[in-house]
Tab-separated table of C-alpha atoms in Angstrom:
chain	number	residue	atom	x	y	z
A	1	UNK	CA	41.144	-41.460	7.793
A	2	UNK	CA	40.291	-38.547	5.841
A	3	UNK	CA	42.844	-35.827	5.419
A	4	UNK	CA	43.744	-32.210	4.792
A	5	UNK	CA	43.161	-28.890	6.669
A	6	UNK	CA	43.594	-28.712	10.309
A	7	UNK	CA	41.902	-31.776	11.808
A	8	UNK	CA	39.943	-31.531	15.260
A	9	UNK	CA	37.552	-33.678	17.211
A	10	UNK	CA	34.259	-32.686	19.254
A	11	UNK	CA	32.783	-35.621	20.331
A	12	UNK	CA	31.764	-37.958	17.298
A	13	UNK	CA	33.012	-35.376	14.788
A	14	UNK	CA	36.140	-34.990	12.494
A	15	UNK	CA	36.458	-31.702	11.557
A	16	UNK	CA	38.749	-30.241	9.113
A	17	UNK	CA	39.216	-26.539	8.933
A	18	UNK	CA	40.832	-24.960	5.633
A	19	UNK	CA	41.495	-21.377	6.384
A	20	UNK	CA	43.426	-21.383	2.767
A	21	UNK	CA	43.150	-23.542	-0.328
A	22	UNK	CA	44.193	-27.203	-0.410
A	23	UNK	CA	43.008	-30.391	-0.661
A	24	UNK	CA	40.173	-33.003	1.340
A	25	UNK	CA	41.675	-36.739	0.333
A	26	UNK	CA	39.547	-39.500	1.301
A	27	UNK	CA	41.484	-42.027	0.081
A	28	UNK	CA	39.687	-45.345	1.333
A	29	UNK	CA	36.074	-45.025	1.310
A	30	UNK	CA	33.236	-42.630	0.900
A	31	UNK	CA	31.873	-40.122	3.602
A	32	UNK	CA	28.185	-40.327	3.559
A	33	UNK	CA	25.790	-37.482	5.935
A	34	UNK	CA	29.147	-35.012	6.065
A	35	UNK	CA	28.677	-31.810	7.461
A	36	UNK	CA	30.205	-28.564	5.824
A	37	UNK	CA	30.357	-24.715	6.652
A	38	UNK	CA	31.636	-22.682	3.678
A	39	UNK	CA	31.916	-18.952	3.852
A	40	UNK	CA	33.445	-17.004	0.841
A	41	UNK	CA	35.640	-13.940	1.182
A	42	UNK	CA	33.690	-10.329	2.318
A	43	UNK	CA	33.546	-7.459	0.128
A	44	UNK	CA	36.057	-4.352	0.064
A	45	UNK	CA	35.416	-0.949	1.662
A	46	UNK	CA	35.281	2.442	-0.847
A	47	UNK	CA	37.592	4.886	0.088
A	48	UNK	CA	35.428	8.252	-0.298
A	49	UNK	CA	32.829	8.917	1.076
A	50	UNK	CA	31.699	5.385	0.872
A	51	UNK	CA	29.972	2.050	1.892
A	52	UNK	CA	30.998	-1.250	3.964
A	53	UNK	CA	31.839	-3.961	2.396
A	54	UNK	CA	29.104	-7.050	2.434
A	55	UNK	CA	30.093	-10.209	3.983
A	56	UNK	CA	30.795	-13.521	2.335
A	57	UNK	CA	28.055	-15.563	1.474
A	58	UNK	CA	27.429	-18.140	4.274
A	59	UNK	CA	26.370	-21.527	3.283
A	60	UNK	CA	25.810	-24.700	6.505
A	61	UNK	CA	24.710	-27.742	6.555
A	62	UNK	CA	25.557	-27.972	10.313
A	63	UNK	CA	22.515	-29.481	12.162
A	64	UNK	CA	20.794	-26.966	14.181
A	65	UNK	CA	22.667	-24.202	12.669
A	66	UNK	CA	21.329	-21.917	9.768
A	67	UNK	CA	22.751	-20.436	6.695
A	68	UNK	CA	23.059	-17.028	5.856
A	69	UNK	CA	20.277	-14.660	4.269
A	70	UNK	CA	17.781	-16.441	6.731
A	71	UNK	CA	17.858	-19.450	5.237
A	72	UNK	CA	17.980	-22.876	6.746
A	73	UNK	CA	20.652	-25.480	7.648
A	74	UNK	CA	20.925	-27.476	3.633
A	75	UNK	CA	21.181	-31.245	3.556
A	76	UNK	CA	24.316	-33.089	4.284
A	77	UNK	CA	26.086	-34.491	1.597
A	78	UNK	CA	27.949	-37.710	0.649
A	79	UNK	CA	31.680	-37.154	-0.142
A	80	UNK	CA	32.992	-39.737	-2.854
A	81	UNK	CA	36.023	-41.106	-2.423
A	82	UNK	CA	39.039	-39.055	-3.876
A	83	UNK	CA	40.646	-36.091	-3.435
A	84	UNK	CA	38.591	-32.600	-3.581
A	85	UNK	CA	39.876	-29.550	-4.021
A	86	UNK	CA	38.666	-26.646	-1.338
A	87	UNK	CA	38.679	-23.083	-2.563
A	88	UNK	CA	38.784	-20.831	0.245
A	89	UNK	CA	38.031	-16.955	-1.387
A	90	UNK	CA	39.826	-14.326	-0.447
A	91	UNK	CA	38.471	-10.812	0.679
A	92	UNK	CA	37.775	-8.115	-1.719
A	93	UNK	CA	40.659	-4.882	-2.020
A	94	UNK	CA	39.196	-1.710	-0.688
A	95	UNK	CA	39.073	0.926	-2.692
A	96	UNK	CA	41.834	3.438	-3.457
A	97	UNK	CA	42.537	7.183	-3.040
A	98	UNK	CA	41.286	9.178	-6.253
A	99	UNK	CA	39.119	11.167	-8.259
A	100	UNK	CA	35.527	10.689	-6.868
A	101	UNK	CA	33.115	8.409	-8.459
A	102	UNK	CA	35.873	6.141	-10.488
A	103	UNK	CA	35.811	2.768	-10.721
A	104	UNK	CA	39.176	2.463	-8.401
A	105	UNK	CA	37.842	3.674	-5.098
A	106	UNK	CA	34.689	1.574	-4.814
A	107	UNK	CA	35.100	-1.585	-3.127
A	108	UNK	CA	36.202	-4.928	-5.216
A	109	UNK	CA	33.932	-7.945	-4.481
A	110	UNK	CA	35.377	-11.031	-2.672
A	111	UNK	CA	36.416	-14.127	-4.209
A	112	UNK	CA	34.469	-17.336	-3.785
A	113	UNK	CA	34.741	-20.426	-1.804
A	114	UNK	CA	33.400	-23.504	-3.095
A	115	UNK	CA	33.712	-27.051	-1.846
A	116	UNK	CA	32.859	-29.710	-4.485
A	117	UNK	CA	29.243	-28.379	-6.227
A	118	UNK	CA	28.958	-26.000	-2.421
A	119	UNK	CA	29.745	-22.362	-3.700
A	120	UNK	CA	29.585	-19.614	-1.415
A	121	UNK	CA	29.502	-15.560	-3.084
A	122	UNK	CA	32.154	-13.514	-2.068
A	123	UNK	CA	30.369	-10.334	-0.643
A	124	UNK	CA	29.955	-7.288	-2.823
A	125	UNK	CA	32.409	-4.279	-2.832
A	126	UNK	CA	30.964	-0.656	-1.228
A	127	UNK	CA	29.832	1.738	-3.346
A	128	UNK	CA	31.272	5.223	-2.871
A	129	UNK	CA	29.941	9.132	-2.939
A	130	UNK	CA	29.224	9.460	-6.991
A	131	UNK	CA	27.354	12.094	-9.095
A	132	UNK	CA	23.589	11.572	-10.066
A	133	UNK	CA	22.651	8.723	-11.535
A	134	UNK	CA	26.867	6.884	-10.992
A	135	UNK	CA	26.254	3.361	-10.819
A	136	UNK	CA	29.332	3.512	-8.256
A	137	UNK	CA	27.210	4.963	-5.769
A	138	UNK	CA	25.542	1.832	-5.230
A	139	UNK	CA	26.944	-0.728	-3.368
A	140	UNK	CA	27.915	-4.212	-5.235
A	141	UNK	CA	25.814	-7.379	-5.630
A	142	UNK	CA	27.361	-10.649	-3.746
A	143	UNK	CA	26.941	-13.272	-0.833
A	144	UNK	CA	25.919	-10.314	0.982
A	145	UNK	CA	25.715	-6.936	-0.384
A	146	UNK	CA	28.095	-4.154	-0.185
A	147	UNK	CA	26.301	-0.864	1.142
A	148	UNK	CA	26.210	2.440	-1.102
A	149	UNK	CA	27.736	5.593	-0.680
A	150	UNK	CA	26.229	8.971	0.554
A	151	UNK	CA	24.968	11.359	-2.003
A	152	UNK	CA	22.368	14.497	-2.646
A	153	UNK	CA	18.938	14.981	-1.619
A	154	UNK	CA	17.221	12.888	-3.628
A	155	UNK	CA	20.407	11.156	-4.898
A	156	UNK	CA	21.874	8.156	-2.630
A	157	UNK	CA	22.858	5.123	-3.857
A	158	UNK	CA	21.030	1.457	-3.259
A	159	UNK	CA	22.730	-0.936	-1.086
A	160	UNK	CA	23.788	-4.478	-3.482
A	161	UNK	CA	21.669	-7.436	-3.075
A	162	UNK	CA	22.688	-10.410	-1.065
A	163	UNK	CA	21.833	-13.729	-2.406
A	164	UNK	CA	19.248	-15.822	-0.909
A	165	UNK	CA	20.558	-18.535	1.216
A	166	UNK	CA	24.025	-16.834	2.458
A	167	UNK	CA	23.817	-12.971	2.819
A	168	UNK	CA	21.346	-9.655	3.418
A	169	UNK	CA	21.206	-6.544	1.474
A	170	UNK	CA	23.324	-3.617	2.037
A	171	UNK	CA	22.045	-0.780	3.762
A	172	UNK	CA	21.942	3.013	2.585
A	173	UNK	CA	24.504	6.079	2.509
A	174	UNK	CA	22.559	9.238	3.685
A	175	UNK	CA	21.192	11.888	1.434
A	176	UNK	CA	23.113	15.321	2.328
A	177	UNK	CA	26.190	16.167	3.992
A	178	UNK	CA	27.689	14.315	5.795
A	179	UNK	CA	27.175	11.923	3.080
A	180	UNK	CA	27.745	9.068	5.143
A	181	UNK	CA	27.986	5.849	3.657
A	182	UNK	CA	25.756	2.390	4.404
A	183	UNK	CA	26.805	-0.934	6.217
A	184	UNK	CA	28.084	-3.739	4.128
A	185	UNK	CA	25.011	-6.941	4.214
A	186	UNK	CA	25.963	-9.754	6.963
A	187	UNK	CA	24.922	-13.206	6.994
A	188	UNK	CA	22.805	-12.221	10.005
A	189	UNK	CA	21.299	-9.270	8.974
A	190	UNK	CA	21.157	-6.536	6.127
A	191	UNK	CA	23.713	-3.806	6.512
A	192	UNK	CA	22.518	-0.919	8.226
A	193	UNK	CA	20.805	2.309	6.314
A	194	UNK	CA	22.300	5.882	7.442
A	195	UNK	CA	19.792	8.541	8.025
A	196	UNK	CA	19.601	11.664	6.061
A	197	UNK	CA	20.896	15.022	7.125
């Protein structure tokens, strides 16, 4: 039997769970119609005045399941025999006390996943509070998209973009104190878009 990962049953199903890098050996034979859920590492926080961080992209071929972004379950695929490495991402660092509107305190993007030619987007890093025009106030590109810091009337950052097929867009920071910052993207839904003072 196949191996690698922490193996369950439910009913006709083998199911191996990697919750950290390794490797899926199937030493004898071929898997053909396997299922797979791969979810990449979420996106880091800012730390002024800042965003959410988006979650990992979200990517199932699970039957009567979806993947992320709104998209629908993918096909199953066949699984040659061998041994395949699984990459499971980490999650993005949030961002770190400092001058406002550096690159150090927004949020750093996830890592991958990726499973054979599967590759899930880690999710993008929050943007943070930043002067007119920063492109730090924005929140980061990714699975899902990180959400952007607050900022002046007239001057609030863009949530990132998720990535069609495993996340939403950010949402929004606010315009005016209290420059609040905008949710981080899901795989369910885009992040959530703070009103304006």
């Amino acid at each position: 039997a196949p191996t690698g990962g922490a193996i369950t049953t439910s009913g006709n199903f083998r199911i191996h769970t990697f919750t950290s890098s390794g490797t899926f050996a199937t030493s004898a034979y071929s898997i053909s119609n396997a299922e797979y859920l791969v979810i990449a590492g979420g996106g880091g926080g800012g730390s002024d005045i800042a965003g959410g961080g988006g979650a990992g992209g979200y990517r199932s071929s699970v039957v009567g399941q979806s993947s992320g972004g709104g998209g629908s379950a993918e096909a199953r695929i066949t699984v040659a025999q061998g041994n395949h490495t699984v990459t499971v991402g980490a999650g993005g660092a949030g961002g770190t006390a400092g001058t406002r509107d550096t690159d150090t305190t927004t949020g750093t993007t996830g890592s991958n996943s990726v499973f054979g030619s599967i590759t899930s987007l880690g999710g993008g890093g929050a943007g943070v509070y930043g002067a007119a025009n920063s492109p730090r106030r924005d929140g980061k590109s990714g699975g899902s998209g990180g959400g952007s810091g607050g900022g002046d009337a007239g001057d609030r950052g863009i949530g990132g973009a998720g990535t069609s097929g495993q996340g939403y867009v950010g949402g929004q920071g606010s315009e005016g104190n209290p420059y609040d910052g905008g949710g981080g993207g899901g795989a369910g839904a885009a992040g959530g878009t703070r009103a304006s003072a």
